PDB file of C-alpha atoms in Angstrom:
ATOM      1  CA  ARG A   2      11.966  17.120  53.573  1.00 55.00           C
ATOM      2  CA  ARG A   3       9.165  18.931  51.772  1.00 50.00           C
ATOM      3  CA  VAL A   4      11.703  20.878  49.727  1.00 50.00           C
ATOM      4  CA  HIS A   5      13.592  17.700  48.924  1.00 47.00           C
ATOM      5  CA  GLY A   6      10.350  15.992  47.888  1.00 47.00           C
ATOM      6  CA  ALA A   7       9.375  18.912  45.655  1.00 49.00           C
ATOM      7  CA  VAL A   8      12.792  18.897  43.982  1.00 44.00           C
ATOM      8  CA  LEU A   9      12.607  15.138  43.479  1.00 48.00           C
ATOM      9  CA  ALA A  10       9.130  15.418  41.957  1.00 45.00           C
ATOM     10  CA  ARG A  11      10.275  18.241  39.676  1.00 49.00           C
ATOM     11  CA  ASN A  12      13.324  16.276  38.514  1.00 45.00           C
ATOM     12  CA  THR A  13      11.167  13.232  37.866  1.00 42.00           C
ATOM     13  CA  LEU A  14       8.765  15.325  35.814  1.00 41.00           C
ATOM     14  CA  ILE A  15      11.654  16.766  33.804  1.00 41.00           C
ATOM     15  CA  GLN A  16      13.013  13.269  33.142  1.00 46.00           C
ATOM     16  CA  LEU A  17       9.620  11.997  32.020  1.00 40.00           C
ATOM     17  CA  THR A  18       9.131  15.022  29.781  1.00 38.00           C
ATOM     18  CA  THR A  19      12.577  14.508  28.274  1.00 38.00           C
ATOM     19  CA  MET A  20      11.848  10.845  27.661  1.00 42.00           C
ATOM     20  CA  TYR A  21       8.562  11.769  25.983  1.00 38.00           C
ATOM     21  CA  VAL A  22      10.303  14.272  23.687  1.00 37.00           C
ATOM     22  CA  VAL A  23      13.024  11.767  22.799  1.00 40.00           C
ATOM     23  CA  LEU A  24      10.406   9.116  22.093  1.00 42.00           C
ATOM     24  CA  SER A  25       8.447  11.510  19.892  1.00 40.00           C
ATOM     25  CA  ILE A  26      11.567  12.384  17.908  1.00 37.00           C
ATOM     26  CA  THR A  27      12.413   8.694  17.599  1.00 43.00           C
ATOM     27  CA  LEU A  28       8.940   7.901  16.271  1.00 42.00           C
ATOM     28  CA  VAL A  29       9.203  10.654  13.687  1.00 40.00           C
ATOM     29  CA  PHE A  30      12.625   9.306  12.682  1.00 41.00           C
ATOM     30  CA  LEU A  31      11.201   5.798  12.331  1.00 43.00           C
ATOM     31  CA  SER A  32       8.321   7.108  10.288  1.00 42.00           C
ATOM     32  CA  VAL A  33      10.657   8.850   7.849  1.00 39.00           C
ATOM     33  CA  CYS A  34      13.162   6.003   7.606  1.00 41.00           C
ATOM     34  CA  ASN A  35      10.681   3.156   7.327  1.00 45.00           C
ATOM     35  CA  GLY A  36       8.102   5.048   5.343  1.00 48.00           C
ATOM     36  CA  GLN A  37       5.228   4.005   7.560  1.00 53.00           C
ATOM     37  CA  GLU A  38       2.549   5.875   9.464  1.00 61.00           C
ATOM     38  CA  VAL A  39       3.649   5.863  13.130  1.00 65.00           C
ATOM     39  CA  HIS A  40       1.150   6.478  15.942  1.00 60.00           C
ATOM     40  CA  PHE A  41       1.132   6.095  19.717  1.00 66.00           C
ATOM     41  CA  GLY A  42      -0.597   3.056  21.185  1.00 73.00           C
ATOM     42  CA  LYS A  43      -0.936  -0.539  20.083  1.00 80.00           C
ATOM     43  CA  CYS A  44      -2.128  -1.892  16.733  1.00 83.00           C
ATOM     44  CA  LYS A  45      -5.876  -2.028  16.316  1.00 84.00           C
ATOM     45  CA  ASN A  46      -7.565  -5.410  16.228  1.00 85.00           C
ATOM     46  CA  ILE A  47      -9.617  -4.979  13.077  1.00 91.00           C
ATOM     47  CA  THR A  48     -11.798  -7.447  11.208  1.00 94.00           C
ATOM     48  CA  THR A  49     -10.390  -8.985   8.040  1.00 97.00           C
ATOM     49  CA  GLN A  50     -11.949 -10.720   5.039  1.00 97.00           C
ATOM     50  CA  PRO A  51     -14.091 -13.645   6.273  1.00 96.00           C
ATOM     51  CA  ASP A  52     -13.757 -17.078   4.655  1.00 95.00           C
ATOM     52  CA  PHE A  53     -10.721 -15.895   2.713  1.00 96.00           C
ATOM     53  CA  ASP A  54     -10.071 -17.953  -0.440  1.00 95.00           C
ATOM     54  CA  VAL A  55      -6.300 -18.056  -0.910  1.00 93.00           C
ATOM     55  CA  GLU A  56      -6.514 -19.660  -4.340  1.00 92.00           C
ATOM     56  CA  ARG A  57      -8.935 -17.038  -5.710  1.00 95.00           C
ATOM     57  CA  TYR A  58      -6.645 -14.295  -4.451  1.00 96.00           C
ATOM     58  CA  GLY A  59      -3.753 -15.545  -6.586  1.00 95.00           C
ATOM     59  CA  GLY A  60      -2.582 -13.725  -9.686  1.00 96.00           C
ATOM     60  CA  ASP A  61      -1.613 -10.129 -10.401  1.00 96.00           C
ATOM     61  CA  TRP A  62      -2.529  -7.151  -8.214  1.00 97.00           C
ATOM     62  CA  TYR A  63      -1.666  -3.616  -9.322  1.00 97.00           C
ATOM     63  CA  ASP A  64      -0.684  -1.011  -6.741  1.00 96.00           C
ATOM     64  CA  ILE A  65      -3.194   1.860  -7.012  1.00 97.00           C
ATOM     65  CA  GLU A  66      -2.576   3.816  -3.790  1.00 96.00           C
ATOM     66  CA  LYS A  67      -0.535   3.229  -0.647  1.00 94.00           C
ATOM     67  CA  PHE A  68       0.635   4.966   2.489  1.00 90.00           C
ATOM     68  CA  PHE A  69       3.886   6.901   2.100  1.00 75.00           C
ATOM     69  CA  PHE A  70       6.770   4.478   1.718  1.00 66.00           C
ATOM     70  CA  ALA A  71      10.205   6.080   1.384  1.00 62.00           C
ATOM     71  CA  GLY A  72      11.653   3.267  -0.707  1.00 60.00           C
ATOM     72  CA  GLN A  73       8.912   3.219  -3.336  1.00 63.00           C
ATOM     73  CA  MET A  74       7.612   6.762  -3.758  1.00 66.00           C
ATOM     74  CA  ASN A  75       9.628   7.230  -6.968  1.00 79.00           C
ATOM     75  CA  SER A  76       8.794   3.781  -8.332  1.00 89.00           C
ATOM     76  CA  ARG A  77       6.071   3.217 -10.907  1.00 93.00           C
ATOM     77  CA  CYS A  78       4.343   0.254 -12.518  1.00 95.00           C
ATOM     78  CA  VAL A  79       4.223  -1.554  -9.180  1.00 94.00           C
ATOM     79  CA  VAL A  80       2.570  -4.961  -9.446  1.00 95.00           C
ATOM     80  CA  ALA A  81       2.531  -7.985  -7.135  1.00 95.00           C
ATOM     81  CA  THR A  82       1.964 -11.552  -8.308  1.00 96.00           C
ATOM     82  CA  TYR A  83       0.801 -14.233  -5.876  1.00 96.00           C
ATOM     83  CA  THR A  84       1.094 -17.926  -6.734  1.00 95.00           C
ATOM     84  CA  LEU A  85      -0.280 -20.626  -4.449  1.00 92.00           C
ATOM     85  CA  ARG A  86       2.010 -23.595  -3.912  1.00 87.00           C
ATOM     86  CA  ASP A  87       2.073 -26.677  -1.680  1.00 78.00           C
ATOM     87  CA  HIS A  88       1.177 -26.519   2.018  1.00 71.00           C
ATOM     88  CA  ASP A  89      -0.848 -23.333   1.544  1.00 77.00           C
ATOM     89  CA  LYS A  90       2.276 -21.236   1.070  1.00 89.00           C
ATOM     90  CA  ILE A  91       2.124 -18.367  -1.434  1.00 94.00           C
ATOM     91  CA  ASP A  92       5.006 -17.301  -3.641  1.00 95.00           C
ATOM     92  CA  VAL A  93       5.257 -13.514  -3.909  1.00 96.00           C
ATOM     93  CA  LEU A  94       6.829 -11.569  -6.784  1.00 95.00           C
ATOM     94  CA  ASN A  95       6.909  -7.777  -6.494  1.00 93.00           C
ATOM     95  CA  GLN A  96       7.942  -5.823  -9.587  1.00 94.00           C
ATOM     96  CA  ASP A  97       8.324  -2.136 -10.383  1.00 93.00           C
ATOM     97  CA  ILE A  98      10.215   0.402 -12.468  1.00 93.00           C
ATOM     98  CA  LYS A  99      12.666   2.590 -10.548  1.00 90.00           C
ATOM     99  CA  SER A 100      13.129   6.329 -11.001  1.00 87.00           C
ATOM    100  CA  ASP A 101      16.042   5.667 -13.395  1.00 89.00           C
ATOM    101  CA  ASN A 102      13.655   3.552 -15.559  1.00 90.00           C
ATOM    102  CA  GLN A 103      15.413   0.344 -14.565  1.00 91.00           C
ATOM    103  CA  PRO A 104      13.203  -2.627 -13.663  1.00 92.00           C
ATOM    104  CA  GLU A 105      13.534  -4.310 -10.292  1.00 91.00           C
ATOM    105  CA  ASN A 106      11.859  -7.199  -8.550  1.00 92.00           C
ATOM    106  CA  ILE A 107      11.919  -8.975  -5.225  1.00 92.00           C
ATOM    107  CA  THR A 108      10.596 -12.396  -4.306  1.00 95.00           C
ATOM    108  CA  GLY A 109       9.232 -13.745  -1.070  1.00 95.00           C
ATOM    109  CA  THR A 110       6.698 -15.947   0.638  1.00 95.00           C
ATOM    110  CA  ALA A 111       3.337 -15.374   2.278  1.00 95.00           C
ATOM    111  CA  PHE A 112       1.549 -17.728   4.659  1.00 94.00           C
ATOM    112  CA  TYR A 113      -1.138 -17.739   7.318  1.00 93.00           C
ATOM    113  CA  LYS A 114      -0.457 -18.783  10.889  1.00 91.00           C
ATOM    114  CA  ASP A 115      -4.073 -19.507  11.820  1.00 92.00           C
ATOM    115  CA  PRO A 116      -6.082 -21.662   9.368  1.00 92.00           C
ATOM    116  CA  ALA A 117      -9.273 -20.190  10.864  1.00 93.00           C
ATOM    117  CA  ILE A 118      -8.268 -16.673   9.759  1.00 94.00           C
ATOM    118  CA  LYS A 119      -6.499 -17.113   6.438  1.00 95.00           C
ATOM    119  CA  SER A 120      -6.889 -13.430   5.549  1.00 96.00           C
ATOM    120  CA  LYS A 121      -4.299 -12.546   8.214  1.00 96.00           C
ATOM    121  CA  LEU A 122      -1.208 -13.340   6.206  1.00 96.00           C
ATOM    122  CA  THR A 123       2.434 -12.988   7.148  1.00 94.00           C
ATOM    123  CA  VAL A 124       4.843 -11.940   4.384  1.00 93.00           C
ATOM    124  CA  GLN A 125       8.607 -12.107   4.128  1.00 91.00           C
ATOM    125  CA  LEU A 126      10.331 -10.498   1.143  1.00 89.00           C
ATOM    126  CA  GLY A 127      13.992 -11.164   0.431  1.00 85.00           C
ATOM    127  CA  GLY A 128      15.986 -10.924   3.631  1.00 81.00           C
ATOM    128  CA  SER A 129      13.609  -8.485   5.320  1.00 81.00           C
ATOM    129  CA  PRO A 130      11.840  -9.335   8.598  1.00 84.00           C
ATOM    130  CA  GLN A 131       8.389 -10.881   8.527  1.00 88.00           C
ATOM    131  CA  ALA A 132       5.481  -8.451   8.415  1.00 89.00           C
ATOM    132  CA  ASN A 133       1.719  -8.660   8.769  1.00 90.00           C
ATOM    133  CA  TYR A 134      -0.247  -8.516   5.531  1.00 95.00           C
ATOM    134  CA  TRP A 135      -3.927  -8.508   6.397  1.00 96.00           C
ATOM    135  CA  ILE A 136      -6.580  -8.626   3.686  1.00 98.00           C
ATOM    136  CA  ILE A 137      -9.228  -6.285   5.068  1.00 98.00           C
ATOM    137  CA  THR A 138     -11.648  -6.741   2.194  1.00 98.00           C
ATOM    138  CA  THR A 139     -11.547  -8.011  -1.387  1.00 98.00           C
ATOM    139  CA  ASP A 140     -13.961  -9.137  -4.068  1.00 98.00           C
ATOM    140  CA  TYR A 141     -11.122 -11.150  -5.684  1.00 98.00           C
ATOM    141  CA  ASP A 142     -11.989  -9.861  -9.183  1.00 98.00           C
ATOM    142  CA  THR A 143     -11.655  -6.086  -8.853  1.00 98.00           C
ATOM    143  CA  TYR A 144     -10.141  -4.701  -5.650  1.00 98.00           C
ATOM    144  CA  SER A 145      -8.250  -5.561  -2.491  1.00 98.00           C
ATOM    145  CA  LEU A 146      -7.598  -3.515   0.643  1.00 98.00           C
ATOM    146  CA  VAL A 147      -4.514  -4.562   2.601  1.00 97.00           C
ATOM    147  CA  TRP A 148      -3.292  -3.322   5.987  1.00 95.00           C
ATOM    148  CA  SER A 149      -0.125  -4.008   7.929  1.00 92.00           C
ATOM    149  CA  CYS A 150       0.757  -2.963  11.468  1.00 89.00           C
ATOM    150  CA  THR A 151       3.828  -3.496  13.635  1.00 80.00           C
ATOM    151  CA  GLU A 152       4.026  -2.617  17.325  1.00 75.00           C
ATOM    152  CA  LEU A 153       7.084  -0.651  18.452  1.00 74.00           C
ATOM    153  CA  VAL A 154       8.100  -1.707  21.987  1.00 66.00           C
ATOM    154  CA  GLY A 155       4.454  -1.540  23.058  1.00 63.00           C
ATOM    155  CA  LEU A 156       4.509   2.271  23.052  1.00 73.00           C
ATOM    156  CA  ALA A 157       3.540   2.942  19.459  1.00 78.00           C
ATOM    157  CA  HIS A 158       2.765   1.226  16.189  1.00 68.00           C
ATOM    158  CA  ALA A 159       3.727   1.632  12.548  1.00 81.00           C
ATOM    159  CA  GLU A 160       1.067   0.910   9.962  1.00 88.00           C
ATOM    160  CA  PHE A 161       0.853   0.684   6.207  1.00 90.00           C
ATOM    161  CA  ALA A 162      -1.998   0.200   3.762  1.00 95.00           C
ATOM    162  CA  TRP A 163      -2.446  -0.594   0.092  1.00 96.00           C
ATOM    163  CA  ILE A 164      -5.336  -0.259  -2.326  1.00 98.00           C
ATOM    164  CA  LEU A 165      -4.855  -2.870  -5.040  1.00 98.00           C
ATOM    165  CA  SER A 166      -6.662  -3.641  -8.282  1.00 97.00           C
ATOM    166  CA  ARG A 167      -6.765  -6.437 -10.822  1.00 97.00           C
ATOM    167  CA  LYS A 168      -6.238  -3.739 -13.468  1.00 95.00           C
ATOM    168  CA  PRO A 169      -3.841  -0.760 -13.565  1.00 95.00           C
ATOM    169  CA  THR A 170      -6.766   1.545 -12.742  1.00 95.00           C
ATOM    170  CA  LEU A 171      -9.591   1.532 -10.223  1.00 97.00           C
ATOM    171  CA  ALA A 172     -12.792   3.557 -10.121  1.00 98.00           C
ATOM    172  CA  ASP A 173     -12.796   6.528  -7.749  1.00 97.00           C
ATOM    173  CA  ASP A 174     -15.959   5.372  -5.984  1.00 98.00           C
ATOM    174  CA  VAL A 175     -14.331   2.023  -5.202  1.00 98.00           C
ATOM    175  CA  LYS A 176     -11.224   3.724  -3.811  1.00 98.00           C
ATOM    176  CA  GLN A 177     -13.423   5.939  -1.657  1.00 98.00           C
ATOM    177  CA  MET A 178     -15.362   2.932  -0.402  1.00 98.00           C
ATOM    178  CA  LEU A 179     -12.141   1.206   0.644  1.00 98.00           C
ATOM    179  CA  LYS A 180     -10.874   4.293   2.453  1.00 97.00           C
ATOM    180  CA  GLN A 181     -14.152   4.565   4.313  1.00 97.00           C
ATOM    181  CA  ARG A 182     -13.691   0.950   5.384  1.00 96.00           C
ATOM    182  CA  LEU A 183     -10.393   1.870   7.038  1.00 95.00           C
ATOM    183  CA  GLU A 184     -11.813   5.020   8.598  1.00 95.00           C
ATOM    184  CA  LYS A 185     -14.606   2.933  10.101  1.00 94.00           C
ATOM    185  CA  ASP A 186     -11.901   1.075  12.027  1.00 92.00           C
ATOM    186  CA  GLY A 187     -10.293   4.326  13.150  1.00 90.00           C
ATOM    187  CA  ILE A 188      -7.406   4.249  10.675  1.00 90.00           C
ATOM    188  CA  PRO A 189      -6.634   7.665   9.091  1.00 89.00           C
ATOM    189  CA  THR A 190      -6.481   7.617   5.287  1.00 92.00           C
ATOM    190  CA  GLY A 191      -4.865  10.977   4.630  1.00 89.00           C
ATOM    191  CA  GLY A 192      -1.526   9.240   4.087  1.00 87.00           C
ATOM    192  CA  PHE A 193      -2.500   7.543   0.820  1.00 93.00           C
ATOM    193  CA  TYR A 194      -0.449   8.409  -2.260  1.00 92.00           C
ATOM    194  CA  PRO A 195      -1.277   7.316  -5.846  1.00 95.00           C
ATOM    195  CA  THR A 196       1.063   4.993  -7.728  1.00 94.00           C
ATOM    196  CA  ASN A 197       1.997   5.855 -11.305  1.00 94.00           C
ATOM    197  CA  GLN A 198       0.698   3.029 -13.485  1.00 94.00           C
ATOM    198  CA  SER A 199       1.169   4.680 -16.902  1.00 90.00           C
ATOM    199  CA  ASN A 200       3.446   3.505 -19.746  1.00 88.00           C
ATOM    200  CA  CYS A 201       4.155   0.165 -18.061  1.00 91.00           C
ATOM    201  CA  PRO A 202       5.334  -3.073 -19.708  1.00 85.00           C
ATOM    202  CA  TYR A 203       3.148  -5.553 -17.764  1.00 71.00           C
ATOM    203  CA  ASN A 204       4.456  -8.633 -19.519  1.00 55.00           C
ATOM    204  CA  GLY A 205       5.937 -10.933 -16.957  1.00 50.00           C
ATOM    205  CA  VAL A 206       9.203 -10.198 -15.202  1.00 44.00           C
ATOM    206  CA  TYR A 207      10.370  -6.712 -16.151  1.00 46.00           C
TER     207      TYR A 207
END
């Protein structure tokens, strides 16, 4: 019986180890395919912009830096335009120039589910699934720090972050301040990549 129990325990350990390896490989695969930072554990419950003013947030926001995103790493001149419409819904227009110098854009909608926390937006672009779009901090006139996190079967989470600016450039000290804000909440910032905002049209729909 002791031998049988030892064998059973060993087989169970092997199965658990195999499952862990498979899960790790799966998470890496998801990270590469979805272009998001994938980590074990659940999404963090971090504080967002208090008393968020949806109307003031409207207008153009230029993509300055973001976490690695496979579908956009070769895109440049990335800009998002938010327009408030009825019932506190926000129209979203994302525009960029692809690697072949062809313009592209995608439209969508943003909204908040809890009127008490309007900075925790939900965004849906085109036919893609809904995703969190949380405004961590913004001064409305210069910068915005946005974070998104999706839990993966309760075992891990995929997160994404953007540093946005009202202009195509943003001072280095401001970018550093925003990264420190994320690090304060335990979110690594080594995954940020700069967005090329040079030689861009910036005159409405590309």
